[in-house]
């Protein structure tokens, strides 16, 4: 009986497919309402009725928006079918009317008295069909207008998500979180391409041409086809000439590419000025500024991964042509990009489209010694550029709080730790970059310039701020990660703060800090007895990467008998025991005392302010000093 009832229902809807869709939609909506009501009365049911949580930046398509678009298309198609059915009935009625008119004239000629009821009925039916057809045709045009407007809004949201994905990819260079999964965006692109195709078909099947809708749909199609090209795997942002590298572009509409001739992508290197001139779609750089080896790749479909990519393998820059530099501008400040282009045909589209995309900025170097300065250019670009800037503009000055967050994020991501830079570290970095060791105020809104970051050397030093900071990152990443994560390294701290926190500690108390006198060094500061019976702060010669490759930090600490307790008062053997590997004589350890300093009131104020100061690092765990 149940199967018979289902069969009857299906037969009833066979001639009204759109009505079936609406009925199912209404049933699902009612079901959702009932589940929602039930979840308020029975909280345990809530977890079954709620969708799974998604990341705030998730790229999944808005299912409701796309579903509504599909329903609009179905409604438009249903209107067209109704118009077609009415037209057939109208043609039949007119044929009957013409036939009856002939019969009527013949009977009148023969003197017979025909009945006019059938003729009148036919006339009424014809007028009704004509009226109904006009009403439905008008409704169909209105639905088309609404559908195209809805498609524009939905595609605008898609384009914004694509831009956000690219921006997040760019920010990942400085350690920001980034989900590189493009599958949700690909699904979204494919859905909107399908809707666009159906709407273009419906516009063409309209009784009269609608140029305005055709033009809008054409623009949407071109934008979608162009925006679906992504640089899935960016090239290295510092590229040394003659060195091999790879990069991958992915086409999100790859499954819709028309079969036939393989799609060949070409890459070329362009300058910042050329990148700015690419605003007009289809425009190509007129001058070749560099020679790229292996600069072509075929678009290939990966069935298992459902992705369509072109991978440029073993690329290299054979030579590069530099632009005229301004003033003291260095070659490591000059930004380039890779420019990818091809011509592609999409199934269901009449004409081929030229699509193009540029990579994130890259700096081209010719020697490994330029790597550090080139990376500084990239860090500044990634951290302080705006999402939709003119390529590749960046501000010359930024607030220290932004710089501080960038340094913290870069440090944590490169080292691979969850422990961030604490208030002491942040304040000392500010003092160092601004060359204001005696100021105890708030640096948050002070402006730091590119020159202070990596153009001018630090006072009394042969290196820039970034060169020094990057040296600490490299040292920590390769030799000190566990010590830092365990909270055993105090880190960035000035000698003023050092004296303040160690001045009342017993002899033998020590802490580990990064050297501020040389690149990539860590030193031990400790309390020692002075010649007059008092105390003084001593610093052991900094250990560099080379030193720690010979003997680890833990063993070096074990070697030194006159340091006994880690600040504030922890026995060193309890804290560092797991890092000991063996004891050897320490006759090569050199000690040098810093100049004696007087601790004034401003330094004490600074110490107090740091204990309650604001953390500019952006928030993380293990930020406070301790073990």
Coordinates of C-alpha atoms in Angstrom, one line a residue:
X1 CA 0.0 0.0 0.0
X2 CA 2.8 2.4 0.9
X3 CA 4.6 1.8 -2.4
X4 CA 1.4 2.4 -4.3
X5 CA 0.9 5.7 -2.5
X6 CA 4.4 6.7 -3.3
X7 CA 3.9 5.8 -6.9
X8 CA 0.7 7.8 -7.1
X9 CA 2.5 10.9 -5.6
X10 CA 5.4 10.6 -8.1
X11 CA 2.9 10.3 -11.0
X12 CA 1.1 13.4 -9.8
X13 CA 4.4 15.4 -9.8
X14 CA 5.7 14.0 -13.1
X15 CA 4.1 16.8 -15.1
X16 CA 5.1 19.4 -12.4
X17 CA 8.7 18.9 -11.5
X18 CA 9.2 22.4 -10.2
X19 CA 6.3 21.9 -7.8
X20 CA 8.0 18.8 -6.5
X21 CA 11.2 20.9 -5.8
X22 CA 9.1 23.5 -3.9
X23 CA 7.3 20.8 -1.9
X24 CA 10.6 19.1 -0.9
X25 CA 12.1 22.5 0.0
X26 CA 9.1 23.3 2.2
X27 CA 9.2 19.9 3.9
X28 CA 12.9 20.4 4.7
X29 CA 12.3 23.9 6.1
X30 CA 9.6 22.6 8.3
X31 CA 11.8 19.8 9.5
X32 CA 14.5 22.3 10.4
X33 CA 12.0 24.4 12.3
X34 CA 10.9 21.4 14.3
X35 CA 14.5 20.4 15.1
X36 CA 15.2 24.0 16.2
X37 CA 12.2 24.0 18.5
X38 CA 13.1 20.6 19.9
X39 CA 16.7 21.7 20.6
X40 CA 15.5 24.5 22.8
X41 CA 13.3 22.1 24.8
X42 CA 15.9 19.3 24.8
X43 CA 19.4 20.8 24.7
X44 CA 20.9 17.3 24.2
X45 CA 19.4 17.3 20.7
X46 CA 21.1 20.6 19.8
X47 CA 24.3 19.0 18.7
X48 CA 22.5 16.9 16.1
X49 CA 20.6 19.8 14.6
X50 CA 23.5 22.2 14.4
X51 CA 25.9 22.1 11.5
X52 CA 29.6 21.4 12.2
X53 CA 31.6 24.5 13.3
X54 CA 33.8 26.0 10.7
X55 CA 36.7 28.3 10.8
X56 CA 35.8 32.0 10.6
X57 CA 37.8 32.3 7.3
X58 CA 36.5 29.0 5.9
X59 CA 36.1 29.2 2.1
X60 CA 33.1 26.8 1.9
X61 CA 30.4 28.1 -0.5
X62 CA 27.3 29.6 1.1
X63 CA 25.0 26.6 0.5
X64 CA 21.8 28.6 1.0
X65 CA 22.8 31.3 -1.5
X66 CA 23.7 28.8 -4.2
X67 CA 20.5 26.7 -3.4
X68 CA 18.4 29.8 -3.8
X69 CA 20.1 30.5 -7.2
X70 CA 19.4 27.0 -8.4
X71 CA 15.7 27.3 -7.3
X72 CA 15.4 30.6 -9.2
X73 CA 16.8 28.9 -12.3
X74 CA 14.3 26.0 -11.9
X75 CA 11.5 28.5 -11.5
X76 CA 12.6 30.3 -14.7
X77 CA 12.8 27.1 -16.6
X78 CA 9.3 26.2 -15.3
X79 CA 8.0 29.5 -16.6
X80 CA 9.5 28.8 -20.0
X81 CA 7.9 25.4 -20.1
X82 CA 4.6 26.9 -19.1
X83 CA 4.9 29.5 -21.9
X84 CA 5.7 26.7 -24.3
X85 CA 2.7 24.7 -23.2
X86 CA 0.4 27.7 -23.4
X87 CA 1.7 28.4 -26.9
X88 CA 0.9 24.9 -28.0
X89 CA -2.6 25.1 -26.6
X90 CA -3.0 28.6 -28.2
X91 CA -1.9 27.2 -31.6
X92 CA -4.4 24.4 -31.2
X93 CA -7.2 26.7 -30.2
X94 CA -6.5 29.1 -33.1
X95 CA -6.5 26.2 -35.5
X96 CA -9.9 25.0 -34.1
X97 CA -11.2 28.6 -34.3
X98 CA -10.1 29.0 -37.9
X99 CA -11.7 25.6 -38.8
X100 CA -14.9 26.5 -37.0
X101 CA -15.0 29.9 -38.7
X102 CA -14.9 28.2 -42.1
X103 CA -17.7 25.8 -41.1
X104 CA -19.7 28.8 -39.8
X105 CA -19.5 30.7 -43.0
X106 CA -20.5 27.6 -45.0
X107 CA -23.6 26.9 -42.8
X108 CA -24.6 30.6 -43.1
X109 CA -24.4 30.4 -46.9
X110 CA -26.7 27.3 -46.9
X111 CA -29.3 29.3 -44.8
X112 CA -28.7 27.3 -41.6
X113 CA -28.7 28.8 -38.1
X114 CA -25.4 27.8 -36.5
X115 CA -24.8 27.9 -32.7
X116 CA -22.4 30.6 -31.7
X117 CA -21.6 29.1 -28.3
X118 CA -18.6 27.0 -29.4
X119 CA -17.1 29.9 -31.3
X120 CA -17.5 32.3 -28.4
X121 CA -15.9 29.7 -26.1
X122 CA -12.9 29.4 -28.4
X123 CA -12.5 33.2 -28.6
X124 CA -12.5 33.4 -24.8
X125 CA -9.9 30.6 -24.5
X126 CA -7.7 32.2 -27.0
X127 CA -7.8 35.6 -25.2
X128 CA -7.2 33.9 -21.9
X129 CA -4.2 31.9 -23.2
X130 CA -2.7 35.1 -24.7
X131 CA -3.2 36.9 -21.4
X132 CA -1.7 34.1 -19.4
X133 CA 1.3 33.9 -21.7
X134 CA 2.0 37.6 -21.4
X135 CA 1.7 37.4 -17.6
X136 CA 4.1 34.4 -17.3
X137 CA 6.5 36.0 -19.9
X138 CA 6.6 39.1 -17.8
X139 CA 7.2 37.1 -14.6
X140 CA 10.0 35.2 -16.4
X141 CA 11.8 38.4 -17.3
X142 CA 11.5 39.6 -13.7
X143 CA 12.8 36.3 -12.4
X144 CA 15.8 36.6 -14.8
X145 CA 16.5 40.0 -13.5
X146 CA 16.4 38.8 -9.9
X147 CA 18.5 35.8 -10.7
X148 CA 21.2 37.8 -12.4
X149 CA 21.3 40.2 -9.4
X150 CA 21.5 37.4 -7.0
X151 CA 24.3 35.8 -9.0
X152 CA 26.2 39.1 -9.0
X153 CA 26.0 39.2 -5.2
X154 CA 27.0 35.6 -4.7
X155 CA 29.9 35.9 -7.1
X156 CA 31.0 39.1 -5.4
X157 CA 31.2 37.1 -2.1
X158 CA 33.2 34.4 -3.9
X159 CA 35.7 36.9 -5.4
X160 CA 36.2 38.4 -1.9
X161 CA 36.9 35.0 -0.5
X162 CA 39.4 34.3 -3.3
X163 CA 41.1 37.6 -2.5
X164 CA 41.1 36.7 1.2
X165 CA 42.7 33.3 0.4
X166 CA 45.5 35.1 -1.6
X167 CA 46.0 37.6 1.2
X168 CA 46.2 34.9 3.8
X169 CA 48.7 33.0 1.6
X170 CA 50.8 36.2 1.4
X171 CA 50.7 36.7 5.2
X172 CA 51.8 33.1 5.9
X173 CA 55.3 34.3 5.1
X174 CA 55.5 36.1 8.5
X175 CA 53.9 33.2 10.3
X176 CA 50.2 33.9 10.1
X177 CA 47.9 30.8 10.0
X178 CA 46.9 29.8 6.5
X179 CA 44.5 27.0 5.3
X180 CA 45.7 26.2 1.7
X181 CA 42.8 24.0 0.9
X182 CA 41.3 25.3 -2.4
X183 CA 38.6 22.6 -2.8
X184 CA 35.7 24.6 -1.3
X185 CA 36.5 27.6 -3.5
X186 CA 36.7 25.3 -6.5
X187 CA 33.3 23.9 -5.8
X188 CA 31.9 27.4 -5.4
X189 CA 33.4 28.5 -8.8
X190 CA 32.0 25.4 -10.5
X191 CA 28.5 26.0 -9.1
X192 CA 28.4 29.6 -10.2
X193 CA 29.7 28.7 -13.6
X194 CA 26.8 26.3 -14.0
X195 CA 24.3 28.8 -12.9
X196 CA 25.7 31.4 -15.3
X197 CA 25.5 29.0 -18.2
X198 CA 21.8 28.1 -17.4
X199 CA 20.9 31.8 -17.1
X200 CA 22.6 32.7 -20.4
X201 CA 20.7 29.9 -22.0
X202 CA 17.4 31.1 -20.5
X203 CA 18.1 34.7 -21.7
X204 CA 18.8 33.4 -25.2
X205 CA 15.5 31.4 -25.2
X206 CA 13.5 34.5 -24.1
X207 CA 11.0 35.7 -26.6
X208 CA 12.9 39.0 -27.2
X209 CA 16.6 39.7 -26.8
X210 CA 17.6 41.2 -23.4
X211 CA 20.9 42.9 -24.1
X212 CA 21.3 44.3 -20.6
X213 CA 21.2 40.8 -19.0
X214 CA 23.4 39.3 -21.7
X215 CA 26.0 41.9 -21.0
X216 CA 25.9 41.5 -17.2
X217 CA 26.1 37.7 -17.5
X218 CA 29.0 38.1 -20.0
X219 CA 30.9 40.3 -17.5
X220 CA 30.3 37.9 -14.7
X221 CA 31.5 35.0 -16.8
X222 CA 34.7 36.8 -17.8
X223 CA 35.4 37.8 -14.2
X224 CA 34.8 34.2 -12.9
X225 CA 37.0 32.6 -15.6
X226 CA 39.8 35.1 -14.8
X227 CA 39.5 35.0 -11.0
X228 CA 39.6 31.2 -10.9
X229 CA 43.4 31.1 -11.6
X230 CA 45.4 30.8 -8.4
X231 CA 49.1 30.5 -7.6
X232 CA 48.7 27.3 -5.5
X233 CA 52.4 27.0 -4.6
X234 CA 54.2 30.3 -4.7
X235 CA 57.8 30.6 -5.8
X236 CA 60.5 31.3 -3.2
X237 CA 60.3 34.9 -2.3
X238 CA 64.1 35.2 -2.4
X239 CA 65.4 33.7 -5.6
X240 CA 69.1 33.3 -6.4
X241 CA 70.0 33.4 -10.1
X242 CA 71.0 30.1 -11.5
X243 CA 69.3 28.2 -8.7
X244 CA 66.4 25.8 -9.4
X245 CA 63.0 26.4 -7.9
X246 CA 59.4 25.3 -8.7
X247 CA 55.9 26.9 -8.5
X248 CA 52.4 25.7 -9.3
X249 CA 49.3 27.4 -10.7
X250 CA 45.9 25.9 -10.2
X251 CA 42.8 26.5 -12.2
X252 CA 39.6 26.2 -10.2
X253 CA 37.4 25.6 -13.3
X254 CA 39.8 23.0 -14.6
X255 CA 37.1 20.3 -15.0
X256 CA 35.2 22.7 -17.2
X257 CA 38.0 23.3 -19.7
X258 CA 37.0 22.3 -23.2
X259 CA 38.7 19.2 -24.5
X260 CA 41.2 19.4 -27.3
X261 CA 44.5 21.2 -27.6
X262 CA 46.5 21.1 -24.2
X263 CA 46.5 24.3 -22.3
X264 CA 50.0 25.7 -22.1
X265 CA 50.9 28.2 -19.4
X266 CA 53.9 30.5 -19.8
X267 CA 55.7 32.3 -17.0
X268 CA 57.9 35.4 -17.2
X269 CA 59.5 37.7 -14.6
X270 CA 58.2 41.2 -14.4
X271 CA 59.2 44.4 -12.6
X272 CA 57.2 46.3 -10.0
X273 CA 56.4 48.9 -12.7
X274 CA 55.2 46.2 -15.1
X275 CA 53.0 44.7 -12.5
X276 CA 51.3 48.0 -12.0
X277 CA 50.5 48.2 -15.7
X278 CA 48.7 44.8 -15.7
X279 CA 45.4 46.4 -14.7
X280 CA 43.9 46.0 -18.1
X281 CA 42.9 42.4 -18.6
X282 CA 44.9 40.9 -21.5
X283 CA 47.7 43.4 -21.4
X284 CA 51.1 41.9 -21.6
X285 CA 54.5 43.2 -20.5
X286 CA 56.2 44.7 -23.5
X287 CA 59.8 44.3 -22.2
X288 CA 61.5 41.2 -21.1
X289 CA 63.5 42.0 -17.9
X290 CA 64.8 38.5 -17.2
X291 CA 65.5 35.1 -18.8
X292 CA 63.6 32.3 -17.2
X293 CA 64.6 28.7 -17.9
X294 CA 61.8 26.0 -18.0
X295 CA 59.1 28.7 -18.1
X296 CA 56.3 26.7 -19.7
X297 CA 54.0 24.1 -18.2
X298 CA 50.9 22.1 -19.4
X299 CA 47.7 22.3 -17.4
X300 CA 47.0 18.7 -16.2
X301 CA 44.1 17.3 -14.4
X302 CA 44.6 15.2 -11.3
X303 CA 41.6 12.8 -11.1
X304 CA 42.3 11.6 -7.6
X305 CA 42.8 15.0 -6.1
X306 CA 40.2 16.6 -8.3
X307 CA 42.5 19.5 -9.1
X308 CA 43.8 20.9 -12.4
X309 CA 47.3 22.4 -12.1
X310 CA 50.3 23.5 -14.2
X311 CA 53.6 22.8 -12.3
X312 CA 56.7 24.7 -13.4
X313 CA 59.6 22.4 -12.4
X314 CA 63.3 23.2 -12.3
X315 CA 62.7 26.8 -13.1
X316 CA 65.7 29.2 -12.8
X317 CA 66.5 32.8 -13.5
X318 CA 69.4 32.8 -15.9
X319 CA 69.8 36.6 -15.8
X320 CA 68.0 39.7 -14.6
X321 CA 67.8 43.3 -15.8
X322 CA 67.8 45.7 -12.9
X323 CA 65.8 49.0 -13.0
X324 CA 67.4 52.3 -12.3
X325 CA 67.6 52.7 -8.6
X326 CA 66.8 55.7 -6.6
X327 CA 69.4 57.2 -4.2
X328 CA 70.7 54.6 -1.8
X329 CA 68.2 51.9 -2.8
X330 CA 69.9 48.5 -2.8
X331 CA 69.3 45.7 -5.3
X332 CA 67.8 43.7 -2.4
X333 CA 65.0 46.3 -2.1
X334 CA 63.9 45.8 -5.8
X335 CA 60.8 43.6 -6.1
X336 CA 59.8 41.5 -9.0
X337 CA 57.0 38.9 -9.6
X338 CA 56.3 35.9 -11.8
X339 CA 53.6 36.5 -14.4
X340 CA 51.6 33.5 -15.6
X341 CA 49.4 33.6 -18.6
X342 CA 47.5 31.4 -21.1
X343 CA 44.5 31.2 -23.4
X344 CA 41.8 28.9 -22.3
X345 CA 38.4 27.6 -23.6
X346 CA 35.6 26.7 -21.3
X347 CA 32.9 24.2 -22.3
X348 CA 29.7 26.1 -23.1
X349 CA 31.5 29.3 -23.9
X350 CA 31.8 30.6 -27.5
X351 CA 35.2 32.3 -27.3
X352 CA 38.5 31.5 -25.7
X353 CA 39.6 33.7 -22.7
X354 CA 43.1 35.0 -21.9
X355 CA 43.7 34.5 -18.2
X356 CA 46.7 35.8 -16.2
X357 CA 48.0 36.0 -12.6
X358 CA 51.1 37.3 -10.8
X359 CA 52.9 35.7 -7.9
X360 CA 53.7 37.3 -4.6
X361 CA 56.6 39.7 -4.8
X362 CA 60.1 38.1 -5.1
X363 CA 63.5 39.5 -4.7
X364 CA 66.2 38.3 -7.0
X365 CA 69.8 38.0 -5.7
X366 CA 73.0 36.9 -7.2
X367 CA 74.9 35.8 -4.1
X368 CA 74.0 34.1 -0.8
X369 CA 75.3 37.0 1.2
X370 CA 72.3 39.1 -0.1
X371 CA 69.8 36.6 1.3
X372 CA 69.3 38.3 4.7
X373 CA 68.7 41.8 3.3
X374 CA 66.4 40.4 0.6
X375 CA 64.3 38.6 3.3
X376 CA 64.0 41.9 5.1
X377 CA 62.3 43.4 2.0
X378 CA 59.9 40.5 1.9
X379 CA 59.1 40.6 5.6
X380 CA 58.3 44.3 5.4
X381 CA 56.2 43.7 2.3
X382 CA 54.2 40.9 3.8
X383 CA 53.6 42.5 7.1
X384 CA 52.7 46.0 6.1
X385 CA 51.1 45.9 2.7
X386 CA 47.4 46.5 2.2
X387 CA 45.2 43.7 0.8
X388 CA 44.3 45.5 -2.5
X389 CA 47.3 47.7 -3.0
X390 CA 48.9 49.0 -6.2
X391 CA 51.8 46.5 -6.7
X392 CA 53.9 46.5 -4.6
X393 CA 53.4 49.7 -2.5
X394 CA 54.2 49.6 1.2
X395 CA 54.4 52.3 3.8
X396 CA 57.8 53.8 4.7
X397 CA 56.9 53.9 8.4
X398 CA 54.6 51.8 10.6
X399 CA 53.6 51.9 14.3
X400 CA 55.9 49.9 16.6
X401 CA 53.0 47.8 17.8
X402 CA 52.6 46.4 14.2
X403 CA 56.3 45.8 13.9
X404 CA 56.3 44.1 17.3
X405 CA 53.5 41.7 16.3
X406 CA 55.4 40.9 13.1
X407 CA 58.6 40.2 14.9
X408 CA 56.8 38.0 17.4
X409 CA 54.9 36.1 14.7
X410 CA 58.0 35.5 12.6
X411 CA 60.1 34.4 15.6
X412 CA 57.5 31.9 16.7
X413 CA 56.8 30.4 13.3
X414 CA 60.5 30.1 12.3
X415 CA 61.5 28.7 15.6
X416 CA 58.5 26.4 15.8
X417 CA 57.4 27.3 19.3
X418 CA 54.3 28.4 21.2
X419 CA 56.3 30.6 23.6
X420 CA 56.2 34.2 22.4
X421 CA 58.2 37.3 23.2
X422 CA 57.3 38.7 26.6
X423 CA 57.1 42.3 27.8
X424 CA 60.8 42.5 28.6
X425 CA 61.7 41.2 25.2
X426 CA 59.3 43.6 23.4
X427 CA 60.5 46.6 25.3
X428 CA 64.2 45.9 24.8
X429 CA 63.6 45.4 21.0
X430 CA 61.9 48.8 21.0
X431 CA 64.8 50.4 22.8
X432 CA 67.2 48.9 20.4
X433 CA 65.5 49.8 17.1
X434 CA 64.8 53.4 18.3
X435 CA 68.2 53.7 20.1
X436 CA 66.5 54.9 23.3
X437 CA 67.9 52.7 26.1
X438 CA 67.0 55.1 28.8
X439 CA 63.3 55.7 28.0
X440 CA 60.8 53.8 30.1
X441 CA 57.7 54.9 28.3
X442 CA 55.3 53.2 25.9
X443 CA 56.6 52.7 22.4
X444 CA 53.4 51.3 20.9
X445 CA 52.5 54.2 18.7
X446 CA 55.9 55.4 17.8
X447 CA 56.7 55.0 14.1
X448 CA 59.5 52.8 13.0
X449 CA 60.9 53.3 9.5
X450 CA 62.2 50.9 6.9
X451 CA 65.6 52.5 7.3
X452 CA 65.6 51.7 11.0
X453 CA 64.5 48.2 10.3
X454 CA 67.2 47.2 7.7
X455 CA 69.0 50.1 6.1
X456 CA 70.8 52.0 8.9
X457 CA 73.2 50.1 11.1
X458 CA 72.6 50.0 14.8
X459 CA 74.7 52.6 16.8
X460 CA 78.1 51.2 17.4
X461 CA 77.4 48.0 15.5
X462 CA 78.3 46.9 12.0
X463 CA 74.8 45.4 11.4
X464 CA 71.2 46.4 11.0
X465 CA 68.4 45.6 13.4
X466 CA 66.9 42.9 11.1
X467 CA 70.3 41.3 10.5
X468 CA 70.7 41.0 14.3
X469 CA 67.2 39.8 15.0
X470 CA 67.3 37.3 12.1
X471 CA 70.6 36.0 13.5
X472 CA 68.8 35.2 16.8
X473 CA 66.0 33.4 15.0
X474 CA 68.5 31.2 13.1
X475 CA 70.5 30.4 16.3
X476 CA 67.3 29.6 18.3
X477 CA 65.8 27.5 15.5
X478 CA 68.9 25.4 15.0
X479 CA 70.3 25.0 18.6
X480 CA 68.0 26.6 21.2
X481 CA 64.4 25.7 20.4
X482 CA 63.9 23.3 23.4
X483 CA 65.6 25.7 25.8
X484 CA 63.4 28.6 24.6
X485 CA 60.2 26.6 24.6
X486 CA 60.9 25.3 28.2
X487 CA 61.4 28.9 29.3
X488 CA 65.1 28.5 30.1
X489 CA 66.1 31.5 28.0
X490 CA 65.2 35.0 29.2
X491 CA 65.9 36.2 25.6
X492 CA 66.0 39.9 24.6
X493 CA 66.9 42.0 27.6
X494 CA 69.0 45.1 28.0
X495 CA 71.7 45.5 30.6
X496 CA 69.6 48.0 32.6
X497 CA 66.9 45.5 33.1
X498 CA 69.5 42.8 33.7
X499 CA 71.1 44.7 36.6
X500 CA 67.6 45.5 38.0
X501 CA 66.5 41.9 38.2
X502 CA 69.8 40.4 39.3
X503 CA 71.1 43.1 41.7
X504 CA 69.6 41.5 44.8
X505 CA 70.2 37.9 43.9
X506 CA 72.8 35.7 45.5
X507 CA 76.2 35.0 43.8
X508 CA 75.9 32.3 41.1
X509 CA 72.4 33.4 40.0
X510 CA 72.4 33.6 36.2
X511 CA 70.1 33.9 33.2
X512 CA 70.5 33.4 29.4
X513 CA 70.1 36.3 27.1
X514 CA 70.6 36.9 23.4
X515 CA 73.8 38.9 22.8
X516 CA 73.2 42.5 21.6
X517 CA 76.8 43.0 20.5
X518 CA 77.1 40.3 17.8
X519 CA 74.8 38.5 15.4
X520 CA 73.5 35.1 16.5
X521 CA 75.0 34.8 19.9
X522 CA 73.7 33.8 23.4
X523 CA 75.4 34.8 26.6
X524 CA 75.2 33.9 30.2
X525 CA 74.8 36.9 32.6
X526 CA 75.5 36.0 36.3
X527 CA 76.0 37.5 39.7
X528 CA 79.6 37.4 40.9
X529 CA 81.4 38.8 44.0
X530 CA 83.2 42.1 43.4
X531 CA 86.7 42.9 44.7
X532 CA 85.4 45.2 47.4
X533 CA 83.1 42.5 48.9
X534 CA 80.0 43.5 47.0
X535 CA 78.4 42.1 43.9
X536 CA 78.8 42.7 40.2
X537 CA 77.1 41.4 37.0
X538 CA 79.3 39.5 34.7
X539 CA 78.7 38.3 31.1
X540 CA 80.3 35.2 29.6
X541 CA 81.6 35.4 26.0
X542 CA 78.6 34.8 23.7
X543 CA 78.2 31.4 22.2
X544 CA 77.5 31.4 18.5
X545 CA 76.1 28.8 16.1
X546 CA 79.6 27.4 15.5
X547 CA 80.3 27.2 19.3
X548 CA 77.0 25.3 19.9
X549 CA 77.8 22.9 17.1
X550 CA 81.0 21.9 19.0
X551 CA 79.4 21.7 22.4
X552 CA 75.7 22.2 23.4
X553 CA 74.4 25.0 25.6
X554 CA 73.4 22.5 28.3
X555 CA 76.9 21.0 28.5
X556 CA 78.4 24.5 28.5
X557 CA 76.2 25.4 31.5
X558 CA 77.2 22.2 33.2
X559 CA 80.9 23.1 32.7
X560 CA 80.7 26.4 34.6
X561 CA 80.9 25.7 38.3
X562 CA 80.4 29.3 39.5
X563 CA 76.9 29.6 38.1
X564 CA 74.6 27.6 40.3
X565 CA 71.0 28.9 40.2
X566 CA 68.8 29.9 37.2
X567 CA 67.0 33.2 37.8
X568 CA 65.0 33.6 40.0
X569 CA 66.3 30.7 42.3
X570 CA 66.2 27.3 40.6
X571 CA 69.1 25.0 41.0
X572 CA 70.7 24.7 37.5
X573 CA 71.1 20.9 37.7
X574 CA 67.4 20.4 38.3
X575 CA 66.5 22.6 35.4
X576 CA 69.1 21.7 32.8
X577 CA 69.8 18.1 33.7
X578 CA 68.0 16.7 30.7
X579 CA 70.3 18.7 28.4
X580 CA 73.6 17.4 29.9
X581 CA 75.5 14.9 27.8
X582 CA 78.8 14.8 29.6
X583 CA 81.3 17.0 31.4
X584 CA 84.7 18.2 30.0
X585 CA 87.2 20.8 31.2
X586 CA 86.2 24.4 30.6
X587 CA 89.6 26.0 30.4
X588 CA 88.7 27.8 27.2
X589 CA 85.7 29.7 28.6
X590 CA 86.4 33.4 28.6
X591 CA 84.8 36.0 30.9
X592 CA 84.5 39.7 30.3
X593 CA 82.9 42.2 32.7
X594 CA 80.7 44.9 31.3
X595 CA 81.3 48.5 32.4
X596 CA 79.9 49.2 35.8
X597 CA 76.6 51.1 35.7
X598 CA 74.6 53.2 38.2
X599 CA 71.0 52.1 38.4
X600 CA 68.8 55.3 38.7
X601 CA 65.2 55.8 39.4
X602 CA 64.1 55.8 35.7
X603 CA 65.4 52.2 35.4
X604 CA 63.4 51.1 38.4
X605 CA 60.3 52.8 36.9
X606 CA 60.9 50.9 33.7
X607 CA 61.2 47.6 35.6
X608 CA 57.9 48.2 37.4
X609 CA 56.1 49.2 34.2
X610 CA 57.3 46.1 32.4
X611 CA 55.9 43.9 35.1
X612 CA 52.4 45.3 34.4
X613 CA 52.9 46.4 30.8
X614 CA 50.9 45.6 27.7
X615 CA 51.8 42.6 25.6
X616 CA 52.2 43.8 22.0
X617 CA 52.9 40.3 20.6
X618 CA 49.3 39.6 19.7
X619 CA 48.6 37.0 22.4
X620 CA 50.1 33.5 22.9
X621 CA 50.8 31.1 25.6
X622 CA 54.0 30.9 27.7
X623 CA 54.6 34.6 27.5
X624 CA 55.4 35.2 31.1
X625 CA 58.9 34.6 32.5
X626 CA 59.2 31.5 34.7
X627 CA 59.8 27.8 34.6

